[in-house]
Coordinates of C-alpha atoms in Angstrom, one line a residue:
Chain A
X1 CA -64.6 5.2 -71.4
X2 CA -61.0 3.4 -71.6
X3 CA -59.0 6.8 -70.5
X4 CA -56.1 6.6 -71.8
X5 CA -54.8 3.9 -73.7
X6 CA -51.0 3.0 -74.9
X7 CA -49.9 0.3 -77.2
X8 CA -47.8 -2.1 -77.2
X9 CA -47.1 -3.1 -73.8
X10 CA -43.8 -4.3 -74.8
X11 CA -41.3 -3.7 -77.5
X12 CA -37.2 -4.9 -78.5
X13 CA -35.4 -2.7 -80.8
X14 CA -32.4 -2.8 -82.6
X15 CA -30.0 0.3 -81.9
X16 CA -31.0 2.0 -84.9
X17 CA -34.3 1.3 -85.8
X18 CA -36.8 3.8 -85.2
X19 CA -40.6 2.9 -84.1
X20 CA -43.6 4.9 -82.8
X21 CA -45.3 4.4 -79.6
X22 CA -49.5 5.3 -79.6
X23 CA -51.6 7.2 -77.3
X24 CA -55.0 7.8 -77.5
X25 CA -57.2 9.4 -74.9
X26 CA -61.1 9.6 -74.6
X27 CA -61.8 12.3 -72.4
X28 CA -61.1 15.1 -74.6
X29 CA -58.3 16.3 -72.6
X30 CA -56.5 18.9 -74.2
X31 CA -53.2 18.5 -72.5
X32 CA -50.8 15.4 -73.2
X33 CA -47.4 14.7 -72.2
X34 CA -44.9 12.0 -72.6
X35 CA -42.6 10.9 -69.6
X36 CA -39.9 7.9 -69.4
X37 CA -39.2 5.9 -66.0
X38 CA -36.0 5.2 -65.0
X39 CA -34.8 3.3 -62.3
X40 CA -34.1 5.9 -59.4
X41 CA -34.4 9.0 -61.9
X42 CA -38.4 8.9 -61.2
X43 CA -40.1 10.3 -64.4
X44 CA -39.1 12.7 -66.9
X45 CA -40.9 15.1 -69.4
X46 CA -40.1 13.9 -72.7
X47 CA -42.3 16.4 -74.8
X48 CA -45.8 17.6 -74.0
X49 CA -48.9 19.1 -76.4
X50 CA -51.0 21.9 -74.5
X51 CA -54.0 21.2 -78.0
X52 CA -53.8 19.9 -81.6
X53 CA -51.5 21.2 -83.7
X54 CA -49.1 22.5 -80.4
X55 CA -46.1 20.5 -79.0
X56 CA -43.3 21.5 -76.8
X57 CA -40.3 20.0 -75.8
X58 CA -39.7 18.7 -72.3
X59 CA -36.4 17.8 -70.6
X60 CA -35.3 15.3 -72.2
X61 CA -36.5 15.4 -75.9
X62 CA -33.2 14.7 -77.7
X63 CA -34.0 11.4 -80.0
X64 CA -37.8 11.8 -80.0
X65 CA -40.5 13.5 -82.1
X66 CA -44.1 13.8 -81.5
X67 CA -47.1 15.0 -82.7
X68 CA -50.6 16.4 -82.2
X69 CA -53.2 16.0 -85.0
X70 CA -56.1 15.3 -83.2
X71 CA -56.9 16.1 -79.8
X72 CA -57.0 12.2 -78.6
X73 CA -53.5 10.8 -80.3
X74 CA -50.4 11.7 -79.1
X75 CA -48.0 9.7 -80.8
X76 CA -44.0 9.4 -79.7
X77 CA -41.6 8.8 -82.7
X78 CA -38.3 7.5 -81.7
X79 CA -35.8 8.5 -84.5
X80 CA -33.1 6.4 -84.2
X81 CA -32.7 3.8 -81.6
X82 CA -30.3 3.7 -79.0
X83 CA -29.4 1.5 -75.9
X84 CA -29.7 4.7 -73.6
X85 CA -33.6 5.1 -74.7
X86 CA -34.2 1.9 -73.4
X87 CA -37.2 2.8 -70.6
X88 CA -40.9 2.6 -69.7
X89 CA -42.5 5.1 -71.7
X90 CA -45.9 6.7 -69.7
X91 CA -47.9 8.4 -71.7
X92 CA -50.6 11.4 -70.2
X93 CA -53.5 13.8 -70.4
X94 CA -55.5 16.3 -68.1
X95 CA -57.6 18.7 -68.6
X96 CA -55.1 21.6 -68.5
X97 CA -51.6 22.1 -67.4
X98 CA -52.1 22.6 -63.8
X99 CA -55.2 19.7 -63.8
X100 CA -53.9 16.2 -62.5
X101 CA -53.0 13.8 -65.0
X102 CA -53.9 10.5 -65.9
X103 CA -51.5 8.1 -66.9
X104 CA -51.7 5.3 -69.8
X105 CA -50.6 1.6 -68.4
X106 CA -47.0 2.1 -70.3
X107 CA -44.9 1.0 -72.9
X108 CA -41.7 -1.3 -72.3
X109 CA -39.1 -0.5 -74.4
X110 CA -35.7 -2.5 -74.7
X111 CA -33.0 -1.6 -77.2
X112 CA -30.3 -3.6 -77.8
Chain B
X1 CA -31.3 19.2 -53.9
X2 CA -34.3 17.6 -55.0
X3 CA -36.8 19.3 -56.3
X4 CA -39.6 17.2 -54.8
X5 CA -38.0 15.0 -51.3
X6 CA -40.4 12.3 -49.5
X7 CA -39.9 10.4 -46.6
X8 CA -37.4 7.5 -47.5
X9 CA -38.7 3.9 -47.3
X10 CA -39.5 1.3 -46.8
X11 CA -42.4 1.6 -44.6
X12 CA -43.6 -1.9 -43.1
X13 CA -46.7 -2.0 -41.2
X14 CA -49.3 -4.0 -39.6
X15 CA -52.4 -3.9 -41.1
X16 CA -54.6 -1.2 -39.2
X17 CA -51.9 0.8 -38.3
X18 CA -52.1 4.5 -39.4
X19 CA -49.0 6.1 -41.5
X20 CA -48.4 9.5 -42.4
X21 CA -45.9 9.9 -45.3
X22 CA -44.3 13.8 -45.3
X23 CA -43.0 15.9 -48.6
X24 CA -41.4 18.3 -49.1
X25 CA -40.8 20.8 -52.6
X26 CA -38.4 23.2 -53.4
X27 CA -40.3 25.2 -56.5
X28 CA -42.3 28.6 -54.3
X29 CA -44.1 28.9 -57.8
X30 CA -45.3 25.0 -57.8
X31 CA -48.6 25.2 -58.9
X32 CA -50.5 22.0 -57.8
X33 CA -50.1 19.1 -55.9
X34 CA -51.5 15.4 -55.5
X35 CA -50.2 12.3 -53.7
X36 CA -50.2 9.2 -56.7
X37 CA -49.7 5.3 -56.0
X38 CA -47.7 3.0 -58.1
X39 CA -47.7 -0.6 -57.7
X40 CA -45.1 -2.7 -58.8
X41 CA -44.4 -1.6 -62.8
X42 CA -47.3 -0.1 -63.6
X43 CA -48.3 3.4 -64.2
X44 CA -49.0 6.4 -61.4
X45 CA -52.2 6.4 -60.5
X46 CA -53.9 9.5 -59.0
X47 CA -54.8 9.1 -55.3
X48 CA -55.6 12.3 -54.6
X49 CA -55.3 16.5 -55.0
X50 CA -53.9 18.2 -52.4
X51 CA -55.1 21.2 -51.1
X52 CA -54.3 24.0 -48.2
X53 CA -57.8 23.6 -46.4
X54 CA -56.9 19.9 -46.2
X55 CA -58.5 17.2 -48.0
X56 CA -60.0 13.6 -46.6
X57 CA -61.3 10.5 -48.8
X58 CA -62.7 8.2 -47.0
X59 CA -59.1 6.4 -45.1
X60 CA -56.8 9.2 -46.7
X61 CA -56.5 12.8 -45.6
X62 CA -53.9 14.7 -47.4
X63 CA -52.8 18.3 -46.3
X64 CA -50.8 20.9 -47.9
X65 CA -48.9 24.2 -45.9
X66 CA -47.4 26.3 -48.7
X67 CA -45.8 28.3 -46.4
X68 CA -43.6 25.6 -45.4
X69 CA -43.6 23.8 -48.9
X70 CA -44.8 20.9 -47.1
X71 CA -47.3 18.1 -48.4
X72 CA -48.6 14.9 -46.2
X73 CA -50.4 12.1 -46.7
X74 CA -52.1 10.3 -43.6
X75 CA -53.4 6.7 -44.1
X76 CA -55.5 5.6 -41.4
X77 CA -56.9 1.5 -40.7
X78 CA -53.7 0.1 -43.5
X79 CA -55.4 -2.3 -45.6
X80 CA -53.1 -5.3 -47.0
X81 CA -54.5 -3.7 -50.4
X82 CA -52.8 -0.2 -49.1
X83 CA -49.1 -2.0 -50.0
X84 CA -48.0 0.5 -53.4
X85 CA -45.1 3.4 -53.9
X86 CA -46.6 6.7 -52.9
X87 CA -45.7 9.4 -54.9
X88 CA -45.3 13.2 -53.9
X89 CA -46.4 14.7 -57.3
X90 CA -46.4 18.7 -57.8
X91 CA -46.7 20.4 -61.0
X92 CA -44.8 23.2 -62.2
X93 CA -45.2 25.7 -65.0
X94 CA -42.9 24.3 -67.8
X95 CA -42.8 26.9 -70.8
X96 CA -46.1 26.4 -72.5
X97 CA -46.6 23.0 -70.6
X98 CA -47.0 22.0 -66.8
X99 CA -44.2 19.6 -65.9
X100 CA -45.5 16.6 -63.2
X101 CA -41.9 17.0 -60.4
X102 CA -42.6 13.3 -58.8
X103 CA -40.7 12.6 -55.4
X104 CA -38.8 9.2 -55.2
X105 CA -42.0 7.8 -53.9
X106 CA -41.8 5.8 -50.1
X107 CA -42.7 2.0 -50.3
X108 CA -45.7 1.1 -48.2
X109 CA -45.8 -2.6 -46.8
X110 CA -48.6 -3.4 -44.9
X111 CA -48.6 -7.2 -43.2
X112 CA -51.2 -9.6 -41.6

């Protein structure tokens, strides 16, 4: 049982390039979420998927896409890379919305 | 104001010394709430739910008041391994979604 599991770790873009960060989970959570860490902003809802085939936006979704085929991949699309996405990217799941969540180990993204 | 405020930091203690960290949210409707740790750039990790009759695991008794909007976390006998960023975490009803409202977390140092 991994839980959930991100990959990669670590990642440089160009401004401009566009990439997708994986998530997978194993405990056949239904809800998934995406959230960036900032210094001193704490974390952010990016965009969030409540079963397969739903997805929502979160609070800061401008730049990213997602996706919910299955109900253990989760996968955030980043368009169009720019400086200002640069971030550790968390992604995770719980049973339902109000359940705690459990987080993936993160993704380190720099864009230059 | 902050949706989710915590204690500010850092808190440096000798090992064996009890701490209580104190929280406070904002959001009447906030549906759940948990204390998580994070240790040094890696992701939340849940310590534990948070409810109104109180809550102990084994060192750790977390209580909630909701009619203060008031969450603490009590760590008694600090363990060296105790040192992490403890994070007030309550969920919210986010459209479709439940949206994780994380505190600025309070540094924990515990010493020899």
């Amino acid at each position: 049982n991994a839980g959930v599991t991100q990959t990669p770790k670590f990642q440089v873009l160009k401004t401009g390039q566009s990439m997708t960060l994986q998530c997978a989970q194993d405990m056949n959570h239904e809800y998934m979420s995406w959230y960036r860490q900032d210094p001193g902003m704490g974390l952010r809802l990016i965009h969030y998927s409540v079963g397969a085939g739903i997805t929502d936006q979160g609070e800061v979704p401008n730049g990213y896409n997602v996706s919910r085929s299955t109900t253990e991949d989760f996968p955030l699309r980043l368009l169009s890379a720019a400086p200002s996405q640069t971030s550790v990217y968390f992604c995770a799941s719980s049973r339902d919305r109000v359940s705690e969540q459990y987080f993936g180990p993160g993704t380190r993204l720099t864009v230059t | 104001r902050k949706e989710v405020e915590q204690d500010p930091g850092p808190f440096n203690v000798p090992e064996g010394a009890t701490v209580a960290f104190n929280c406070t949210y904002s959001n009447s409707a906030s549906q759940s709430f948990f204390w998580y740790r994070q240790d040094c750039r890696k992701e939340p990790k849940l310590l534990m739910s948070v409810y109104s009759s109180g809550n102990e695991d084994g060192r750790f008794t977390a209580q909630l008041n909701r009619a203060s909007q008031y969450i603490s976390l009590l760590i008694r006998d600090s363990k060296l391994s105790d040192s992490a960023t403890y994070l007030c975490v309550v969920i919210a009803l986010y459209n479709q979604g439940g949206k994780l409202i994380f505190g600025q977390g309070t540094e924990l140092s515990v010493k020899p």
